[in-house]
């Protein structure tokens, strides 16, 4: 047995855009003194023969074998403060570089990270957006593929309905909190981070067609207009 959190239930790795792979799985945690069981997503970016993991999810042995067939894991990227449970597992297994947004607090025992900045990104065709007004650091990557793909963590979500990874209690709670809303801003993240509309004004100026979120289904083809409508509704942009 290793010293890391165990692999939880998850699905297969799917290539959703060229050299961009997506896998959904379960998450169990305590937030705001409440037990939560819900789904989360990992995005795998293939850059040549290298694999960069964003919003990591520990895979089981079959999933790890599937991952290894795609390339070699060289980097782990943490975009949000509320994620990171499985980062050290991959850092240890693959001797990977660890990247986080400046100012992000790292848990005891986790490898000291490199700073992810606009000038220092381990993906050749990526740019970085960071929130300037939030109480906790959060970032979004834009990948220059398929017309522009954003990889988000908690700020942008797209849960349409509860899936097989949700407990009944979490489903009921999250329905009352409006989690199941297309092209959404994460409700708990918004409570904790307290973003202002200025950040979303800057975000809406990016050119993108698709979004891969830390939670929920991929948003394909119409992500720019879908999220612009959300920003307008929530911040009157």
Tab-separated table of C-alpha atoms in Angstrom:
chain	number	residue	atom	x	y	z
A	1	UNK	CA	0.000	0.000	0.000
A	2	UNK	CA	1.223	3.515	-0.756
A	3	UNK	CA	0.756	6.628	1.365
A	4	UNK	CA	-1.508	8.454	-1.088
A	5	UNK	CA	-5.279	8.812	-1.207
A	6	UNK	CA	-6.739	5.772	-2.967
A	7	UNK	CA	-8.037	5.787	-6.499
A	8	UNK	CA	-11.784	6.386	-6.547
A	9	UNK	CA	-14.221	5.251	-9.232
A	10	UNK	CA	-13.655	6.839	-12.636
A	11	UNK	CA	-14.403	6.379	-16.317
A	12	UNK	CA	-12.223	5.850	-19.362
A	13	UNK	CA	-9.883	8.433	-20.846
A	14	UNK	CA	-11.479	10.060	-23.909
A	15	UNK	CA	-9.770	12.184	-26.574
A	16	UNK	CA	-12.137	15.137	-26.863
A	17	UNK	CA	-9.991	17.409	-29.069
A	18	UNK	CA	-6.661	16.792	-30.846
A	19	UNK	CA	-4.198	15.605	-28.166
A	20	UNK	CA	-6.555	16.752	-25.395
A	21	UNK	CA	-7.909	13.936	-23.236
A	22	UNK	CA	-10.622	14.026	-20.579
A	23	UNK	CA	-11.607	11.650	-17.782
A	24	UNK	CA	-14.318	11.943	-15.121
A	25	UNK	CA	-14.319	10.325	-11.702
A	26	UNK	CA	-15.523	10.549	-8.125
A	27	UNK	CA	-14.481	12.962	-5.395
A	28	UNK	CA	-15.137	12.656	-1.664
A	29	UNK	CA	-14.370	15.630	0.565
A	30	UNK	CA	-15.566	17.877	3.379
A	31	UNK	CA	-16.347	21.478	2.471
A	32	UNK	CA	-17.915	24.009	4.805
A	33	UNK	CA	-18.278	21.205	7.420
A	34	UNK	CA	-20.420	19.145	5.015
A	35	UNK	CA	-19.587	15.742	3.481
A	36	UNK	CA	-19.665	15.869	-0.320
A	37	UNK	CA	-19.528	13.094	-2.930
A	38	UNK	CA	-19.621	14.289	-6.531
A	39	UNK	CA	-17.757	14.131	-9.838
A	40	UNK	CA	-14.619	15.882	-11.038
A	41	UNK	CA	-12.572	15.878	-14.228
A	42	UNK	CA	-8.934	15.628	-15.234
A	43	UNK	CA	-7.630	16.975	-18.532
A	44	UNK	CA	-4.512	15.472	-20.089
A	45	UNK	CA	-2.660	17.645	-22.586
A	46	UNK	CA	-0.315	15.827	-24.970
A	47	UNK	CA	2.524	18.040	-26.184
A	48	UNK	CA	4.716	15.931	-28.460
A	49	UNK	CA	5.496	12.821	-26.414
A	50	UNK	CA	4.921	14.627	-23.108
A	51	UNK	CA	1.734	14.453	-21.038
A	52	UNK	CA	0.688	17.343	-18.805
A	53	UNK	CA	-1.996	16.561	-16.211
A	54	UNK	CA	-4.394	19.368	-15.249
A	55	UNK	CA	-6.802	18.923	-12.296
A	56	UNK	CA	-5.319	15.503	-11.536
A	57	UNK	CA	-7.416	12.458	-10.668
A	58	UNK	CA	-5.683	9.331	-9.420
A	59	UNK	CA	-6.477	6.515	-11.840
A	60	UNK	CA	-6.648	2.816	-11.018
A	61	UNK	CA	-4.131	0.372	-12.485
A	62	UNK	CA	-6.097	-0.061	-15.701
A	63	UNK	CA	-6.440	3.699	-16.089
A	64	UNK	CA	-2.737	4.252	-15.437
A	65	UNK	CA	-1.862	1.710	-18.121
A	66	UNK	CA	-4.169	3.568	-20.502
A	67	UNK	CA	-2.488	6.847	-19.556
A	68	UNK	CA	0.991	5.405	-20.142
A	69	UNK	CA	0.003	4.361	-23.653
A	70	UNK	CA	-0.641	8.025	-24.495
A	71	UNK	CA	2.880	9.244	-23.652
A	72	UNK	CA	5.053	10.098	-20.663
A	73	UNK	CA	3.718	12.187	-17.779
A	74	UNK	CA	6.202	15.020	-17.229
A	75	UNK	CA	4.178	17.773	-15.527
A	76	UNK	CA	1.262	18.220	-13.121
A	77	UNK	CA	-0.609	21.541	-13.161
A	78	UNK	CA	-2.859	22.763	-10.341
A	79	UNK	CA	-5.132	25.617	-11.410
A	80	UNK	CA	-7.362	25.848	-8.328
A	81	UNK	CA	-6.910	25.979	-4.564
A	82	UNK	CA	-9.773	23.566	-3.931
A	83	UNK	CA	-8.128	20.770	-5.963
A	84	UNK	CA	-4.808	18.948	-5.578
A	85	UNK	CA	-5.736	15.758	-3.690
A	86	UNK	CA	-3.913	13.494	-6.141
A	87	UNK	CA	-1.097	15.728	-7.355
A	88	UNK	CA	1.656	14.211	-5.210
A	89	UNK	CA	0.771	10.693	-6.379
A	90	UNK	CA	1.644	11.617	-9.956
A	91	UNK	CA	4.662	13.698	-8.956
A	92	UNK	CA	6.045	10.666	-7.115
A	93	UNK	CA	5.138	8.072	-9.725
A	94	UNK	CA	6.543	9.941	-12.713
A	95	UNK	CA	9.065	12.308	-11.070
A	96	UNK	CA	6.992	15.045	-12.667
A	97	UNK	CA	7.417	18.798	-12.360
A	98	UNK	CA	4.709	20.469	-10.275
A	99	UNK	CA	3.166	23.797	-11.298
A	100	UNK	CA	0.796	26.032	-9.328
A	101	UNK	CA	-0.567	29.559	-9.508
A	102	UNK	CA	1.561	32.048	-7.485
A	103	UNK	CA	0.212	32.543	-3.969
A	104	UNK	CA	-1.403	29.107	-3.758
A	105	UNK	CA	-0.886	27.387	-0.400
A	106	UNK	CA	0.555	23.891	-0.752
A	107	UNK	CA	-0.271	21.119	1.715
A	108	UNK	CA	2.426	19.654	3.935
A	109	UNK	CA	4.305	16.831	2.243
A	110	UNK	CA	3.588	18.010	-1.310
A	111	UNK	CA	6.568	18.806	-3.520
A	112	UNK	CA	7.487	22.479	-3.721
A	113	UNK	CA	6.021	23.729	-7.012
A	114	UNK	CA	7.220	25.895	-9.842
A	115	UNK	CA	5.240	29.092	-10.436
A	116	UNK	CA	2.836	28.930	-13.353
A	117	UNK	CA	2.911	32.365	-14.995
A	118	UNK	CA	2.208	33.805	-18.425
A	119	UNK	CA	5.928	33.497	-19.204
A	120	UNK	CA	6.413	30.065	-17.673
A	121	UNK	CA	3.986	27.385	-18.896
A	122	UNK	CA	4.903	23.735	-19.568
A	123	UNK	CA	2.679	23.539	-22.674
A	124	UNK	CA	3.975	24.915	-25.973
A	125	UNK	CA	0.657	26.245	-27.314
A	126	UNK	CA	-0.878	27.434	-24.041
A	127	UNK	CA	-1.483	30.843	-22.513
A	128	UNK	CA	-2.512	31.538	-18.928
A	129	UNK	CA	-5.379	33.615	-17.545
A	130	UNK	CA	-5.297	34.378	-13.819
A	131	UNK	CA	-7.983	35.967	-11.665
A	132	UNK	CA	-6.850	39.265	-10.163
A	133	UNK	CA	-9.727	40.093	-7.800
A	134	UNK	CA	-10.297	36.776	-6.013
A	135	UNK	CA	-9.439	35.972	-2.407
A	136	UNK	CA	-7.816	32.687	-3.480
A	137	UNK	CA	-5.627	32.102	-6.562
A	138	UNK	CA	-7.229	30.489	-9.609
A	139	UNK	CA	-6.135	30.148	-13.209
A	140	UNK	CA	-7.420	29.038	-16.601
A	141	UNK	CA	-5.321	27.719	-19.475
A	142	UNK	CA	-6.119	28.502	-23.098
A	143	UNK	CA	-4.874	25.866	-25.540
A	144	UNK	CA	-4.516	26.987	-29.148
A	145	UNK	CA	-6.289	24.011	-30.706
A	146	UNK	CA	-9.701	23.393	-32.268
A	147	UNK	CA	-10.456	27.126	-32.364
A	148	UNK	CA	-9.420	27.719	-28.767
A	149	UNK	CA	-9.952	25.447	-25.743
A	150	UNK	CA	-10.089	26.722	-22.160
A	151	UNK	CA	-9.101	24.347	-19.374
A	152	UNK	CA	-10.673	25.555	-16.142
A	153	UNK	CA	-10.806	24.266	-12.584
A	154	UNK	CA	-13.610	25.520	-10.298
A	155	UNK	CA	-14.352	28.966	-11.706
A	156	UNK	CA	-16.058	27.603	-14.823
A	157	UNK	CA	-18.287	24.542	-14.461
A	158	UNK	CA	-20.827	22.732	-16.633
A	159	UNK	CA	-22.779	20.247	-14.551
A	160	UNK	CA	-26.037	19.640	-16.391
A	161	UNK	CA	-27.309	16.980	-13.994
A	162	UNK	CA	-25.983	14.674	-11.266
A	163	UNK	CA	-24.066	11.697	-12.625
A	164	UNK	CA	-23.106	8.261	-11.290
A	165	UNK	CA	-20.466	9.712	-8.961
A	166	UNK	CA	-22.932	11.753	-6.862
A	167	UNK	CA	-24.338	10.675	-3.516
A	168	UNK	CA	-28.025	11.324	-2.908
A	169	UNK	CA	-27.218	13.826	-0.150
A	170	UNK	CA	-24.833	15.797	-2.373
A	171	UNK	CA	-27.337	15.742	-5.233
A	172	UNK	CA	-30.045	17.248	-3.027
A	173	UNK	CA	-27.716	19.865	-1.549
A	174	UNK	CA	-26.209	20.893	-4.875
A	175	UNK	CA	-29.614	21.197	-6.523
A	176	UNK	CA	-30.568	23.804	-3.920
A	177	UNK	CA	-27.275	25.657	-4.590
A	178	UNK	CA	-27.848	25.796	-8.377
A	179	UNK	CA	-24.837	23.680	-9.279
A	180	UNK	CA	-26.726	21.996	-12.125
A	181	UNK	CA	-26.643	24.981	-14.456
A	182	UNK	CA	-25.093	24.986	-17.947
A	183	UNK	CA	-21.956	27.118	-18.452
A	184	UNK	CA	-21.917	28.010	-14.769
A	185	UNK	CA	-19.578	29.821	-12.407
A	186	UNK	CA	-18.822	27.418	-9.549
A	187	UNK	CA	-21.167	28.314	-6.655
A	188	UNK	CA	-18.905	27.268	-3.754
A	189	UNK	CA	-15.845	28.679	-5.519
A	190	UNK	CA	-17.662	32.005	-5.985
A	191	UNK	CA	-18.570	32.089	-2.285
A	192	UNK	CA	-14.983	31.471	-1.221
A	193	UNK	CA	-13.173	33.455	-3.927
A	194	UNK	CA	-15.576	36.434	-4.179
A	195	UNK	CA	-14.588	37.374	-7.747
A	196	UNK	CA	-15.570	40.674	-9.297
A	197	UNK	CA	-16.926	41.265	-12.776
A	198	UNK	CA	-13.620	42.781	-13.883
A	199	UNK	CA	-12.042	39.337	-14.085
A	200	UNK	CA	-14.872	37.969	-16.186
A	201	UNK	CA	-14.741	41.001	-18.444
A	202	UNK	CA	-11.112	40.106	-19.186
A	203	UNK	CA	-11.954	36.442	-19.558
A	204	UNK	CA	-14.721	37.149	-22.066
A	205	UNK	CA	-12.214	38.929	-24.299
A	206	UNK	CA	-10.330	35.677	-24.940
A	207	UNK	CA	-10.976	33.809	-28.163
A	208	UNK	CA	-12.296	30.300	-27.480
A	209	UNK	CA	-14.929	27.830	-28.684
A	210	UNK	CA	-14.730	25.077	-26.080
A	211	UNK	CA	-14.239	24.688	-22.329
A	212	UNK	CA	-13.023	21.670	-20.356
A	213	UNK	CA	-14.015	22.256	-16.735
A	214	UNK	CA	-12.922	20.668	-13.496
A	215	UNK	CA	-16.574	19.730	-12.966
A	216	UNK	CA	-19.236	18.851	-15.510
A	217	UNK	CA	-19.342	17.997	-19.169
A	218	UNK	CA	-17.174	19.567	-21.895
A	219	UNK	CA	-18.715	22.662	-23.459
A	220	UNK	CA	-18.282	22.314	-27.205
A	221	UNK	CA	-18.489	24.838	-30.043
A	222	UNK	CA	-20.591	27.514	-28.298
A	223	UNK	CA	-18.620	28.019	-25.069
A	224	UNK	CA	-17.807	31.679	-25.760
A	225	UNK	CA	-21.426	32.748	-26.144
A	226	UNK	CA	-22.664	30.364	-23.434
A	227	UNK	CA	-20.317	31.768	-20.800
A	228	UNK	CA	-20.754	35.348	-21.984
A	229	UNK	CA	-24.471	34.950	-21.221
A	230	UNK	CA	-23.593	33.696	-17.737
A	231	UNK	CA	-21.188	36.578	-17.083
A	232	UNK	CA	-23.844	39.039	-18.252
A	233	UNK	CA	-26.480	37.466	-16.005
A	234	UNK	CA	-24.257	37.376	-12.901
A	235	UNK	CA	-22.210	40.571	-13.319
A	236	UNK	CA	-24.217	42.686	-15.781
A	237	UNK	CA	-21.237	42.928	-18.128
